[in-house]
JSON list of C-alpha atoms in Angstrom, two decimals:
[
{"chain": "A", "resi": 1, "resn": "MET", "atom": "CA", "xyz": [-4.37, -86.49, -5.20]},
{"chain": "A", "resi": 2, "resn": "ARG", "atom": "CA", "xyz": [-1.73, -83.82, -5.66]},
{"chain": "A", "resi": 3, "resn": "SER", "atom": "CA", "xyz": [-2.53, -83.41, -9.38]},
{"chain": "A", "resi": 4, "resn": "SER", "atom": "CA", "xyz": [-6.27, -83.07, -8.68]},
{"chain": "A", "resi": 5, "resn": "LEU", "atom": "CA", "xyz": [-5.54, -80.41, -6.05]},
{"chain": "A", "resi": 6, "resn": "ARG", "atom": "CA", "xyz": [-3.33, -78.57, -8.52]},
{"chain": "A", "resi": 7, "resn": "ALA", "atom": "CA", "xyz": [-6.05, -78.81, -11.20]},
{"chain": "A", "resi": 8, "resn": "ALA", "atom": "CA", "xyz": [-8.66, -77.45, -8.78]},
{"chain": "A", "resi": 9, "resn": "ALA", "atom": "CA", "xyz": [-6.38, -74.55, -7.81]},
{"chain": "A", "resi": 10, "resn": "LEU", "atom": "CA", "xyz": [-5.72, -73.77, -11.49]},
{"chain": "A", "resi": 11, "resn": "SER", "atom": "CA", "xyz": [-9.45, -73.90, -12.21]},
{"chain": "A", "resi": 12, "resn": "CYS", "atom": "CA", "xyz": [-10.17, -71.45, -9.38]},
{"chain": "A", "resi": 13, "resn": "LEU", "atom": "CA", "xyz": [-7.41, -69.14, -10.58]},
{"chain": "A", "resi": 14, "resn": "LEU", "atom": "CA", "xyz": [-8.77, -69.15, -14.15]},
{"chain": "A", "resi": 15, "resn": "SER", "atom": "CA", "xyz": [-12.28, -68.48, -12.86]},
{"chain": "A", "resi": 16, "resn": "LEU", "atom": "CA", "xyz": [-11.05, -65.49, -10.86]},
{"chain": "A", "resi": 17, "resn": "ILE", "atom": "CA", "xyz": [-9.18, -64.10, -13.87]},
{"chain": "A", "resi": 18, "resn": "LEU", "atom": "CA", "xyz": [-12.26, -64.45, -16.10]},
{"chain": "A", "resi": 19, "resn": "PHE", "atom": "CA", "xyz": [-14.47, -62.88, -13.45]},
{"chain": "A", "resi": 20, "resn": "ALA", "atom": "CA", "xyz": [-12.09, -59.93, -13.02]},
{"chain": "A", "resi": 21, "resn": "ALA", "atom": "CA", "xyz": [-11.83, -59.42, -16.80]},
{"chain": "A", "resi": 22, "resn": "ALA", "atom": "CA", "xyz": [-15.60, -59.34, -17.37]},
{"chain": "A", "resi": 23, "resn": "GLN", "atom": "CA", "xyz": [-17.01, -55.91, -18.18]},
{"chain": "A", "resi": 24, "resn": "PRO", "atom": "CA", "xyz": [-19.83, -54.87, -15.86]},
{"chain": "A", "resi": 25, "resn": "ALA", "atom": "CA", "xyz": [-23.08, -53.52, -17.23]},
{"chain": "A", "resi": 26, "resn": "HIS", "atom": "CA", "xyz": [-23.85, -49.94, -16.28]},
{"chain": "A", "resi": 27, "resn": "ALA", "atom": "CA", "xyz": [-27.35, -48.66, -15.54]},
{"chain": "A", "resi": 28, "resn": "LEU", "atom": "CA", "xyz": [-28.27, -45.21, -16.83]},
{"chain": "A", "resi": 29, "resn": "ASP", "atom": "CA", "xyz": [-30.95, -42.69, -15.98]},
{"chain": "A", "resi": 30, "resn": "ALA", "atom": "CA", "xyz": [-32.94, -41.98, -19.14]},
{"chain": "A", "resi": 31, "resn": "ILE", "atom": "CA", "xyz": [-33.50, -38.37, -20.22]},
{"chain": "A", "resi": 32, "resn": "SER", "atom": "CA", "xyz": [-37.08, -37.66, -21.30]},
{"chain": "A", "resi": 33, "resn": "VAL", "atom": "CA", "xyz": [-37.41, -36.32, -24.84]},
{"chain": "A", "resi": 34, "resn": "ARG", "atom": "CA", "xyz": [-40.31, -33.89, -25.21]},
{"chain": "A", "resi": 35, "resn": "SER", "atom": "CA", "xyz": [-41.98, -33.32, -28.56]},
{"chain": "A", "resi": 36, "resn": "ASP", "atom": "CA", "xyz": [-41.97, -29.53, -28.07]},
{"chain": "A", "resi": 37, "resn": "ALA", "atom": "CA", "xyz": [-38.25, -29.30, -27.25]},
{"chain": "A", "resi": 38, "resn": "PRO", "atom": "CA", "xyz": [-36.22, -28.10, -30.25]},
{"chain": "A", "resi": 39, "resn": "ALA", "atom": "CA", "xyz": [-32.98, -29.36, -28.66]},
{"chain": "A", "resi": 40, "resn": "ILE", "atom": "CA", "xyz": [-31.76, -31.19, -25.57]},
{"chain": "A", "resi": 41, "resn": "ASP", "atom": "CA", "xyz": [-28.37, -30.46, -24.05]},
{"chain": "A", "resi": 42, "resn": "LEU", "atom": "CA", "xyz": [-26.88, -33.78, -22.97]},
{"chain": "A", "resi": 43, "resn": "THR", "atom": "CA", "xyz": [-23.60, -32.31, -21.75]},
{"chain": "A", "resi": 44, "resn": "GLY", "atom": "CA", "xyz": [-24.39, -32.80, -18.07]},
{"chain": "A", "resi": 45, "resn": "VAL", "atom": "CA", "xyz": [-25.70, -36.36, -18.38]},
{"chain": "A", "resi": 46, "resn": "LEU", "atom": "CA", "xyz": [-23.03, -38.01, -20.53]},
{"chain": "A", "resi": 47, "resn": "GLU", "atom": "CA", "xyz": [-21.18, -40.88, -18.90]},
{"chain": "A", "resi": 48, "resn": "PHE", "atom": "CA", "xyz": [-17.60, -41.39, -19.99]},
{"chain": "A", "resi": 49, "resn": "GLN", "atom": "CA", "xyz": [-16.63, -45.04, -19.76]},
{"chain": "A", "resi": 50, "resn": "ARG", "atom": "CA", "xyz": [-13.60, -47.10, -20.72]},
{"chain": "A", "resi": 51, "resn": "SER", "atom": "CA", "xyz": [-13.42, -50.63, -22.05]},
{"chain": "A", "resi": 52, "resn": "ASP", "atom": "CA", "xyz": [-10.46, -52.90, -22.71]},
{"chain": "A", "resi": 53, "resn": "THR", "atom": "CA", "xyz": [-12.22, -54.35, -25.75]},
{"chain": "A", "resi": 54, "resn": "ASP", "atom": "CA", "xyz": [-14.22, -53.07, -28.72]},
{"chain": "A", "resi": 55, "resn": "ARG", "atom": "CA", "xyz": [-17.48, -53.76, -26.83]},
{"chain": "A", "resi": 56, "resn": "ILE", "atom": "CA", "xyz": [-19.37, -52.27, -23.94]},
{"chain": "A", "resi": 57, "resn": "GLN", "atom": "CA", "xyz": [-22.41, -53.56, -22.03]},
{"chain": "A", "resi": 58, "resn": "VAL", "atom": "CA", "xyz": [-25.11, -51.23, -20.76]},
{"chain": "A", "resi": 59, "resn": "SER", "atom": "CA", "xyz": [-28.26, -51.91, -18.77]},
{"chain": "A", "resi": 60, "resn": "THR", "atom": "CA", "xyz": [-31.26, -50.18, -20.28]},
{"chain": "A", "resi": 61, "resn": "ALA", "atom": "CA", "xyz": [-33.70, -48.07, -18.31]},
{"chain": "A", "resi": 62, "resn": "PRO", "atom": "CA", "xyz": [-36.73, -50.08, -17.16]},
{"chain": "A", "resi": 63, "resn": "GLY", "atom": "CA", "xyz": [-39.34, -50.48, -19.88]},
{"chain": "A", "resi": 64, "resn": "THR", "atom": "CA", "xyz": [-43.09, -50.11, -19.41]},
{"chain": "A", "resi": 65, "resn": "ASP", "atom": "CA", "xyz": [-43.07, -53.69, -18.11]},
{"chain": "A", "resi": 66, "resn": "GLY", "atom": "CA", "xyz": [-40.48, -52.76, -15.47]},
{"chain": "A", "resi": 67, "resn": "ILE", "atom": "CA", "xyz": [-37.84, -55.07, -16.92]},
{"chain": "A", "resi": 68, "resn": "VAL", "atom": "CA", "xyz": [-34.26, -53.79, -17.16]},
{"chain": "A", "resi": 69, "resn": "ARG", "atom": "CA", "xyz": [-32.54, -55.28, -20.18]},
{"chain": "A", "resi": 70, "resn": "ARG", "atom": "CA", "xyz": [-28.87, -55.46, -21.01]},
{"chain": "A", "resi": 71, "resn": "ILE", "atom": "CA", "xyz": [-27.42, -54.62, -24.40]},
{"chain": "A", "resi": 72, "resn": "GLU", "atom": "CA", "xyz": [-23.95, -54.95, -25.80]},
{"chain": "A", "resi": 73, "resn": "VAL", "atom": "CA", "xyz": [-22.64, -52.42, -28.29]},
{"chain": "A", "resi": 74, "resn": "ARG", "atom": "CA", "xyz": [-19.66, -53.09, -30.50]},
{"chain": "A", "resi": 75, "resn": "ALA", "atom": "CA", "xyz": [-17.39, -50.39, -31.90]},
{"chain": "A", "resi": 76, "resn": "ARG", "atom": "CA", "xyz": [-16.84, -50.07, -35.61]},
{"chain": "A", "resi": 77, "resn": "GLU", "atom": "CA", "xyz": [-13.16, -49.49, -34.89]},
{"chain": "A", "resi": 78, "resn": "GLY", "atom": "CA", "xyz": [-11.06, -50.51, -31.91]},
{"chain": "A", "resi": 79, "resn": "GLY", "atom": "CA", "xyz": [-11.24, -48.05, -29.06]},
{"chain": "A", "resi": 80, "resn": "GLN", "atom": "CA", "xyz": [-11.37, -47.81, -25.31]},
{"chain": "A", "resi": 81, "resn": "ASN", "atom": "CA", "xyz": [-13.25, -44.56, -24.72]},
{"chain": "A", "resi": 82, "resn": "TRP", "atom": "CA", "xyz": [-17.04, -44.55, -24.77]},
{"chain": "A", "resi": 83, "resn": "ILE", "atom": "CA", "xyz": [-19.73, -41.96, -24.17]},
{"chain": "A", "resi": 84, "resn": "VAL", "atom": "CA", "xyz": [-23.02, -43.40, -22.97]},
{"chain": "A", "resi": 85, "resn": "PHE", "atom": "CA", "xyz": [-26.44, -41.79, -22.56]},
{"chain": "A", "resi": 86, "resn": "ALA", "atom": "CA", "xyz": [-30.07, -42.89, -22.54]},
{"chain": "A", "resi": 87, "resn": "LEU", "atom": "CA", "xyz": [-33.16, -41.21, -23.95]},
{"chain": "A", "resi": 88, "resn": "THR", "atom": "CA", "xyz": [-36.80, -42.07, -23.36]},
{"chain": "A", "resi": 89, "resn": "ASN", "atom": "CA", "xyz": [-40.01, -41.15, -25.17]},
{"chain": "A", "resi": 90, "resn": "ASN", "atom": "CA", "xyz": [-42.90, -40.96, -22.69]},
{"chain": "A", "resi": 91, "resn": "THR", "atom": "CA", "xyz": [-45.50, -40.32, -25.40]},
{"chain": "A", "resi": 92, "resn": "ASP", "atom": "CA", "xyz": [-47.30, -42.61, -27.81]},
{"chain": "A", "resi": 93, "resn": "ASP", "atom": "CA", "xyz": [-45.92, -40.62, -30.76]},
{"chain": "A", "resi": 94, "resn": "GLN", "atom": "CA", "xyz": [-42.75, -41.44, -32.63]},
{"chain": "A", "resi": 95, "resn": "LEU", "atom": "CA", "xyz": [-40.13, -38.74, -32.14]},
{"chain": "A", "resi": 96, "resn": "ASP", "atom": "CA", "xyz": [-37.23, -38.30, -34.54]},
{"chain": "A", "resi": 97, "resn": "ARG", "atom": "CA", "xyz": [-34.12, -36.57, -33.24]},
{"chain": "A", "resi": 98, "resn": "LEU", "atom": "CA", "xyz": [-30.63, -35.93, -34.56]},
{"chain": "A", "resi": 99, "resn": "ILE", "atom": "CA", "xyz": [-27.64, -36.39, -32.30]},
{"chain": "A", "resi": 100, "resn": "VAL", "atom": "CA", "xyz": [-25.21, -33.56, -32.97]},
{"chain": "A", "resi": 101, "resn": "VAL", "atom": "CA", "xyz": [-21.74, -33.45, -31.44]},
{"chain": "A", "resi": 102, "resn": "PRO", "atom": "CA", "xyz": [-19.22, -30.67, -31.97]},
{"chain": "A", "resi": 103, "resn": "HIS", "atom": "CA", "xyz": [-16.25, -32.60, -33.35]},
{"chain": "A", "resi": 104, "resn": "TYR", "atom": "CA", "xyz": [-13.72, -30.44, -31.59]},
{"chain": "A", "resi": 105, "resn": "ARG", "atom": "CA", "xyz": [-15.03, -31.55, -28.19]},
{"chain": "A", "resi": 106, "resn": "ILE", "atom": "CA", "xyz": [-14.94, -35.30, -28.68]},
{"chain": "A", "resi": 107, "resn": "VAL", "atom": "CA", "xyz": [-11.82, -36.03, -30.70]},
{"chain": "A", "resi": 108, "resn": "SER", "atom": "CA", "xyz": [-11.79, -39.31, -32.66]},
{"chain": "A", "resi": 109, "resn": "SER", "atom": "CA", "xyz": [-15.28, -40.24, -31.48]},
{"chain": "A", "resi": 110, "resn": "GLY", "atom": "CA", "xyz": [-16.60, -40.91, -34.97]},
{"chain": "A", "resi": 111, "resn": "LEU", "atom": "CA", "xyz": [-19.65, -38.76, -34.23]},
{"chain": "A", "resi": 112, "resn": "LEU", "atom": "CA", "xyz": [-20.28, -35.70, -36.39]}
]
């Protein structure tokens, strides 16, 4: 009886540790990309997040079907600092955009 109680307590403790260590998914508001806009300043909408691992989970903006999906992104190199943003295309046309980041503002981000 005592060993089963100890095993149950250990199981609960391990469950709490795993639950506390899990990274939550973060929902973002998507920024609409217009076809006539030559550039979009994302400075005010960037979310700075930290992760204890080389991965981060993000909830996507709802799709046309209303479903919010969850994606996990893995870093090429180990790191704890992340910058997250979401873009949406509300047209039926494909839009191609470049993401440009001044390297002196986001040191060691890997973005150029």
